[in-house]
CSV table of C-alpha atoms in Angstrom, one decimal:
chain,number,residue,atom,x,y,z
T,272,UNK,CA,-8.2,54.3,13.5
T,273,UNK,CA,-6.4,51.3,11.8
T,274,UNK,CA,-9.9,49.9,10.4
T,275,UNK,CA,-10.9,53.2,8.9
T,276,UNK,CA,-7.5,53.7,7.4
T,277,UNK,CA,-7.8,50.3,5.4
T,278,UNK,CA,-11.1,50.9,4.5
T,279,UNK,CA,-9.9,54.4,2.8
T,280,UNK,CA,-6.9,52.8,1.2
T,281,UNK,CA,-9.2,50.3,-0.4
T,282,UNK,CA,-11.7,52.8,-1.6
T,283,UNK,CA,-8.9,55.1,-2.9
T,284,UNK,CA,-7.6,51.9,-5.0
T,285,UNK,CA,-11.0,51.1,-6.0
T,286,UNK,CA,-11.7,54.6,-7.5
T,287,UNK,CA,-8.1,54.1,-9.5
T,288,UNK,CA,-9.2,51.0,-11.5
T,289,UNK,CA,-12.8,52.1,-11.9
T,290,UNK,CA,-11.7,55.1,-14.0
T,291,UNK,CA,-8.7,53.3,-15.6
T,292,UNK,CA,-8.9,52.5,-19.3
T,293,UNK,CA,-7.1,49.6,-20.7
T,294,UNK,CA,-3.3,49.9,-20.2
T,295,UNK,CA,-0.9,50.6,-22.9
T,296,UNK,CA,0.8,47.3,-22.3
T,297,UNK,CA,-2.1,45.3,-22.8
T,298,UNK,CA,-1.1,42.0,-24.5
T,299,UNK,CA,2.4,42.3,-23.2
T,300,UNK,CA,1.4,41.0,-19.7
T,301,UNK,CA,2.8,37.2,-18.6
T,302,UNK,CA,2.1,35.1,-15.8
T,303,UNK,CA,-1.7,34.9,-17.0
T,304,UNK,CA,-1.8,31.2,-15.5
T,305,UNK,CA,-2.4,32.9,-11.9
T,306,UNK,CA,-5.9,33.6,-13.3
T,307,UNK,CA,-6.9,30.4,-13.9
T,308,UNK,CA,-9.6,28.7,-11.5
T,309,UNK,CA,-7.6,27.0,-8.9
T,310,UNK,CA,-9.8,23.9,-8.4
T,311,UNK,CA,-13.4,22.2,-9.6
T,312,UNK,CA,-15.4,24.4,-6.8
T,313,UNK,CA,-13.8,27.7,-8.3
T,314,UNK,CA,-14.3,26.7,-11.9
T,315,UNK,CA,-18.3,25.6,-11.4
T,316,UNK,CA,-18.7,28.8,-9.6
T,317,UNK,CA,-17.8,31.0,-12.7
T,318,UNK,CA,-14.0,31.2,-11.4
T,319,UNK,CA,-15.2,32.7,-7.9
T,320,UNK,CA,-16.8,31.0,-5.1
T,321,UNK,CA,-15.2,33.3,-2.5
T,322,UNK,CA,-17.8,32.6,0.1
T,323,UNK,CA,-18.4,29.0,-0.5
T,324,UNK,CA,-18.2,27.1,2.6
T,325,UNK,CA,-16.5,24.4,0.3
T,326,UNK,CA,-14.3,26.6,-1.0
T,327,UNK,CA,-11.5,26.3,1.8
T,328,UNK,CA,-8.9,27.3,-0.5
T,329,UNK,CA,-10.6,30.6,-1.7
T,330,UNK,CA,-7.6,32.4,-0.2
T,331,UNK,CA,-6.0,32.0,-3.5
T,332,UNK,CA,-8.7,34.7,-4.9
T,333,UNK,CA,-9.4,36.3,-1.7
T,334,UNK,CA,-6.5,36.4,0.7
T,335,UNK,CA,-8.9,37.1,3.7
T,336,UNK,CA,-11.7,35.0,3.2
T,337,UNK,CA,-10.6,31.8,4.5
T,338,UNK,CA,-10.0,33.0,8.0
T,339,UNK,CA,-14.0,33.4,8.4
T,340,UNK,CA,-14.6,29.5,9.3
T,341,UNK,CA,-12.7,27.5,11.3
T,342,UNK,CA,-10.9,24.8,9.8
T,343,UNK,CA,-7.9,22.7,8.7
T,344,UNK,CA,-7.6,20.9,5.2
T,345,UNK,CA,-5.5,19.9,2.5
T,346,UNK,CA,-6.3,19.5,-1.2
T,347,UNK,CA,-5.4,18.7,-4.6
T,348,UNK,CA,-6.8,19.2,-7.9
T,349,UNK,CA,-6.4,18.5,-11.7
T,350,UNK,CA,-7.8,20.8,-14.5
T,351,UNK,CA,-8.0,19.7,-18.3
T,352,UNK,CA,-7.6,23.0,-19.4
T,353,UNK,CA,-7.4,24.2,-23.1
T,354,UNK,CA,-5.6,22.9,-25.9
T,355,UNK,CA,-4.3,20.0,-24.3
T,356,UNK,CA,-2.9,21.9,-21.4
T,357,UNK,CA,-3.3,21.0,-17.7
T,358,UNK,CA,-3.1,22.5,-14.5
T,359,UNK,CA,-2.3,21.0,-11.0
T,360,UNK,CA,-2.7,22.6,-7.6
T,361,UNK,CA,-1.7,21.5,-3.9
T,362,UNK,CA,-3.1,23.5,-1.0
T,363,UNK,CA,-3.1,23.6,2.7
T,364,UNK,CA,-5.2,25.8,5.0
T,365,UNK,CA,-5.7,26.3,8.7
T,366,UNK,CA,-8.0,29.0,10.4
T,367,UNK,CA,-9.1,29.3,14.0
T,368,UNK,CA,-11.4,32.3,13.1
T,369,UNK,CA,-8.8,34.8,14.6
T,370,UNK,CA,-6.1,34.0,11.9
T,371,UNK,CA,-5.2,32.0,8.8
T,372,UNK,CA,-2.4,30.5,7.4
T,373,UNK,CA,-2.3,28.7,3.8
T,374,UNK,CA,0.0,27.3,1.5
T,375,UNK,CA,-0.5,26.5,-2.1
T,376,UNK,CA,1.4,25.3,-5.1
T,377,UNK,CA,-0.1,25.6,-8.7
T,378,UNK,CA,1.3,24.6,-12.2
T,379,UNK,CA,0.4,24.8,-15.7
T,380,UNK,CA,1.9,22.3,-18.2
T,381,UNK,CA,1.8,22.7,-21.8
T,382,UNK,CA,2.8,19.3,-22.8
T,383,UNK,CA,5.4,19.0,-25.5
T,384,UNK,CA,5.6,21.6,-28.7
T,385,UNK,CA,7.5,21.3,-31.8
T,386,UNK,CA,10.1,23.4,-32.8
T,387,UNK,CA,10.3,23.8,-36.7
T,388,UNK,CA,12.7,25.8,-38.8
T,389,UNK,CA,11.8,28.6,-41.4
T,390,UNK,CA,11.1,25.7,-44.1
T,391,UNK,CA,8.8,23.8,-41.7
T,392,UNK,CA,11.2,20.9,-41.1
T,393,UNK,CA,10.8,19.4,-37.3
T,394,UNK,CA,14.2,20.1,-35.6
T,395,UNK,CA,13.2,19.4,-31.8
T,396,UNK,CA,10.7,19.7,-28.8
T,397,UNK,CA,10.3,21.9,-25.8
T,398,UNK,CA,7.8,22.0,-22.9
T,399,UNK,CA,6.9,25.1,-21.5
T,400,UNK,CA,6.0,25.5,-18.0
T,401,UNK,CA,4.5,27.8,-15.4
T,402,UNK,CA,4.6,27.3,-11.5
T,403,UNK,CA,3.9,29.2,-8.7
T,404,UNK,CA,4.6,28.6,-4.9
T,405,UNK,CA,2.4,30.9,-2.5
T,406,UNK,CA,1.9,31.8,1.2
T,407,UNK,CA,-1.2,33.3,3.1
T,408,UNK,CA,-1.4,34.9,6.2
T,409,UNK,CA,-4.9,36.8,7.4
T,410,UNK,CA,-6.2,37.8,10.7
T,411,UNK,CA,-9.5,39.4,12.0
T,412,UNK,CA,-9.2,43.0,12.8
T,413,UNK,CA,-12.5,43.6,14.3
T,414,UNK,CA,-15.6,41.2,14.9
T,415,UNK,CA,-16.6,41.5,11.1
T,416,UNK,CA,-13.5,42.8,9.6
T,417,UNK,CA,-10.9,40.4,7.9
T,418,UNK,CA,-7.6,41.4,6.1
T,419,UNK,CA,-4.9,39.1,4.4
T,420,UNK,CA,-2.2,39.1,2.2
T,421,UNK,CA,-0.6,36.5,-0.4
T,422,UNK,CA,2.9,36.6,-1.3
T,423,UNK,CA,4.2,34.1,-4.1
T,424,UNK,CA,7.0,33.3,-6.4
T,425,UNK,CA,6.3,32.5,-10.1
T,426,UNK,CA,8.3,31.0,-12.4
T,427,UNK,CA,7.7,30.9,-16.4
T,428,UNK,CA,9.7,28.9,-18.8
T,429,UNK,CA,9.3,28.7,-22.7
T,430,UNK,CA,12.2,27.4,-24.9
T,431,UNK,CA,15.4,28.5,-23.9
T,432,UNK,CA,14.3,31.8,-21.8
T,433,UNK,CA,12.6,32.0,-18.5
T,434,UNK,CA,11.3,34.5,-16.0
T,435,UNK,CA,11.0,34.3,-12.0
T,436,UNK,CA,8.5,36.9,-10.4
T,437,UNK,CA,7.7,37.9,-6.8
T,438,UNK,CA,4.1,38.9,-6.6
T,439,UNK,CA,1.3,39.6,-4.1
T,440,UNK,CA,-2.3,39.9,-3.3
T,441,UNK,CA,-3.9,42.0,-0.8
T,442,UNK,CA,-7.7,41.3,0.5
T,443,UNK,CA,-10.3,42.9,2.9
T,444,UNK,CA,-13.6,40.9,3.9
T,445,UNK,CA,-16.4,42.4,5.6
T,446,UNK,CA,-19.6,40.9,7.3
T,447,UNK,CA,-22.1,43.5,7.5
T,448,UNK,CA,-25.0,43.6,10.0
T,449,UNK,CA,-27.2,41.5,7.6
T,450,UNK,CA,-27.2,37.7,8.4
T,451,UNK,CA,-25.6,35.7,5.8
T,452,UNK,CA,-24.0,38.7,4.0
T,453,UNK,CA,-20.3,39.0,2.9
T,454,UNK,CA,-18.6,41.7,1.2
T,455,UNK,CA,-15.2,41.2,-0.4
T,456,UNK,CA,-12.4,43.9,-1.9
T,457,UNK,CA,-9.2,42.0,-3.4
T,458,UNK,CA,-6.4,43.6,-5.2
T,459,UNK,CA,-4.2,40.9,-7.2
T,460,UNK,CA,-1.3,40.6,-8.9
T,461,UNK,CA,1.2,43.0,-7.8
T,462,UNK,CA,4.7,41.9,-8.5
T,463,UNK,CA,7.8,42.6,-10.2
T,464,UNK,CA,9.8,39.8,-12.3
T,465,UNK,CA,13.3,39.1,-14.2
T,466,UNK,CA,13.8,39.5,-18.1
T,467,UNK,CA,12.6,37.3,-20.4
T,468,UNK,CA,14.4,37.5,-23.7
T,469,UNK,CA,15.5,40.9,-22.6
T,470,UNK,CA,12.3,42.2,-21.5
T,471,UNK,CA,10.8,42.0,-18.2
T,472,UNK,CA,7.6,40.0,-18.0
T,473,UNK,CA,4.8,42.0,-16.5
T,474,UNK,CA,2.0,41.2,-14.0
T,475,UNK,CA,-1.4,42.5,-14.8
T,476,UNK,CA,-2.9,43.7,-11.6
T,477,UNK,CA,-6.6,43.5,-11.1
T,478,UNK,CA,-9.2,44.7,-8.8
T,479,UNK,CA,-11.9,42.0,-7.8
T,480,UNK,CA,-15.2,42.5,-5.8
T,481,UNK,CA,-17.6,40.0,-4.3
T,482,UNK,CA,-21.1,40.0,-2.7
T,483,UNK,CA,-22.5,37.0,-1.3
T,484,UNK,CA,-25.6,36.2,0.5
T,485,UNK,CA,-26.4,32.9,2.4
T,486,UNK,CA,-29.9,31.7,3.3
T,487,UNK,CA,-31.3,28.4,4.7
T,488,UNK,CA,-34.5,27.1,3.4
T,489,UNK,CA,-36.1,23.9,4.8
T,490,UNK,CA,-32.5,22.6,6.0
T,491,UNK,CA,-31.2,23.4,2.8
T,492,UNK,CA,-28.2,26.0,2.2
T,493,UNK,CA,-28.0,28.1,-0.5
T,494,UNK,CA,-25.4,30.7,-1.4
T,495,UNK,CA,-25.7,33.4,-4.2
T,496,UNK,CA,-22.8,35.4,-5.2
T,497,UNK,CA,-21.9,38.4,-7.7
T,498,UNK,CA,-18.5,39.5,-8.5
T,499,UNK,CA,-16.9,42.3,-10.7
T,500,UNK,CA,-13.2,42.2,-11.9
T,501,UNK,CA,-11.1,44.6,-13.6
T,502,UNK,CA,-7.7,43.9,-14.7
T,503,UNK,CA,-5.4,46.8,-16.0
T,504,UNK,CA,-5.5,44.9,-19.6
T,505,UNK,CA,-9.0,44.1,-19.9
T,506,UNK,CA,-12.4,45.6,-19.6
T,507,UNK,CA,-14.7,44.8,-16.7
T,508,UNK,CA,-16.0,41.4,-16.3
T,509,UNK,CA,-18.6,40.1,-14.0
T,510,UNK,CA,-19.8,36.6,-12.8
T,511,UNK,CA,-22.9,35.3,-11.0
T,512,UNK,CA,-22.9,31.9,-9.3
T,513,UNK,CA,-25.0,29.7,-6.7
T,514,UNK,CA,-24.4,26.8,-4.8
T,515,UNK,CA,-27.0,24.7,-3.3
T,516,UNK,CA,-25.9,22.1,-0.3
T,517,UNK,CA,-28.3,19.3,0.4
T,518,UNK,CA,-28.7,16.5,3.1
T,519,UNK,CA,-26.7,18.3,5.4
T,520,UNK,CA,-24.2,19.2,3.1
T,521,UNK,CA,-23.7,15.5,1.7
T,522,UNK,CA,-24.2,16.9,-1.7
T,523,UNK,CA,-23.4,20.3,-3.3
T,524,UNK,CA,-24.7,21.7,-6.7
T,525,UNK,CA,-23.1,24.6,-8.3
T,526,UNK,CA,-23.6,26.8,-11.3
T,527,UNK,CA,-22.5,30.2,-12.4
T,528,UNK,CA,-22.2,32.4,-15.4
T,529,UNK,CA,-19.4,34.6,-16.8
T,530,UNK,CA,-20.3,38.2,-18.2
T,531,UNK,CA,-18.4,40.2,-20.7
T,532,UNK,CA,-15.8,37.3,-21.5
T,533,UNK,CA,-14.5,36.7,-24.9
T,534,UNK,CA,-15.0,32.9,-25.0
T,535,UNK,CA,-16.4,31.8,-21.5
T,536,UNK,CA,-19.9,31.7,-20.2
T,537,UNK,CA,-21.6,28.8,-18.5
T,538,UNK,CA,-20.0,26.8,-15.5
T,539,UNK,CA,-21.5,24.2,-13.3
T,540,UNK,CA,-20.5,21.3,-11.1
T,541,UNK,CA,-21.0,19.2,-8.0
T,542,UNK,CA,-19.3,17.6,-4.9
T,543,UNK,CA,-19.6,14.9,-2.6
T,544,UNK,CA,-18.7,15.1,1.1
T,545,UNK,CA,-18.5,12.1,3.5
T,546,UNK,CA,-17.3,12.6,6.9
T,547,UNK,CA,-14.0,14.4,6.4
T,548,UNK,CA,-13.2,13.5,2.7
T,549,UNK,CA,-14.6,15.6,-0.2
T,550,UNK,CA,-14.5,15.0,-3.9
T,551,UNK,CA,-15.2,17.8,-6.4
T,552,UNK,CA,-16.3,18.1,-10.2
T,553,UNK,CA,-16.1,21.5,-12.2
T,554,UNK,CA,-17.1,22.0,-15.6
T,555,UNK,CA,-16.9,25.3,-17.7
T,556,UNK,CA,-18.0,25.8,-21.4
T,557,UNK,CA,-15.9,27.8,-24.0
T,558,UNK,CA,-17.0,29.2,-27.3
T,559,UNK,CA,-15.1,30.2,-30.5
T,560,UNK,CA,-14.2,26.7,-31.1
T,561,UNK,CA,-12.3,26.0,-27.8
T,562,UNK,CA,-12.7,22.7,-26.1
T,563,UNK,CA,-14.9,22.5,-22.7
T,564,UNK,CA,-12.8,22.6,-19.3
T,565,UNK,CA,-13.2,19.9,-16.6
T,566,UNK,CA,-11.7,19.6,-13.4
T,567,UNK,CA,-11.5,17.0,-10.5
T,568,UNK,CA,-10.1,17.4,-7.0
T,569,UNK,CA,-10.2,15.9,-3.6
T,570,UNK,CA,-9.9,17.2,-0.2
T,571,UNK,CA,-9.3,16.0,3.5
T,572,UNK,CA,-10.5,17.8,6.4
T,573,UNK,CA,-8.7,17.5,9.8
């Protein structure tokens, strides 16, 4: 009964997003840094990588996904983002296949910006900053069904204005009776926030779906993933990605492509695993005269 009710609730929410046009508040949403790829693995897999065995912090995108494989790990990553901005991420993830607990800290640093008066004279500097502290809990509801929730506190600071928000993500992962297949549904960025400059900063809820297939060919693990995303302030977007693990997962090669994005398309990366240590690199191409994005990360598995 609980399983049926959960599936029906997700289907109803899915139909609402599917038939929704771009919201009238489009362009007024904040906390956009929550949608930036969290590490080089996600970045190189078109911003997704939900079912990647290397992506132990996938709970940041899909709250239920990190429960499926038993592990305990910590990791850190740095992303050289657009226009001299940078992202830093720290995470802890623990799963025994029955339940999962995770913690993450994310920040987006804009550097030092100039303040000029109406005549163009320099009168000072300020440093905008976005940060988020998030906790995750997920559990196995049935042998092939998992559900999870993220709860986070986000903070945005501009010059003299700031906003504090409480946000949540809900996710369900299902393993259908086809070997190596995984289906994911996620609703992200549900939240409320305080006012910034006498106006509340809005979260932009989104529905995200992922379908993946893993195969083993001559001792090589290959994962294919197809994803679709719909935020209330944007049109439908999609992504395709693949990861190939070679030499007993010593080396991982990754590639992805984003569809219907304004300035993003090809992504790629690689990972090196030695005993309990993993080092990863991710790259994403941006068009329209924007710089390409690079990310580096390291993780330790207990």
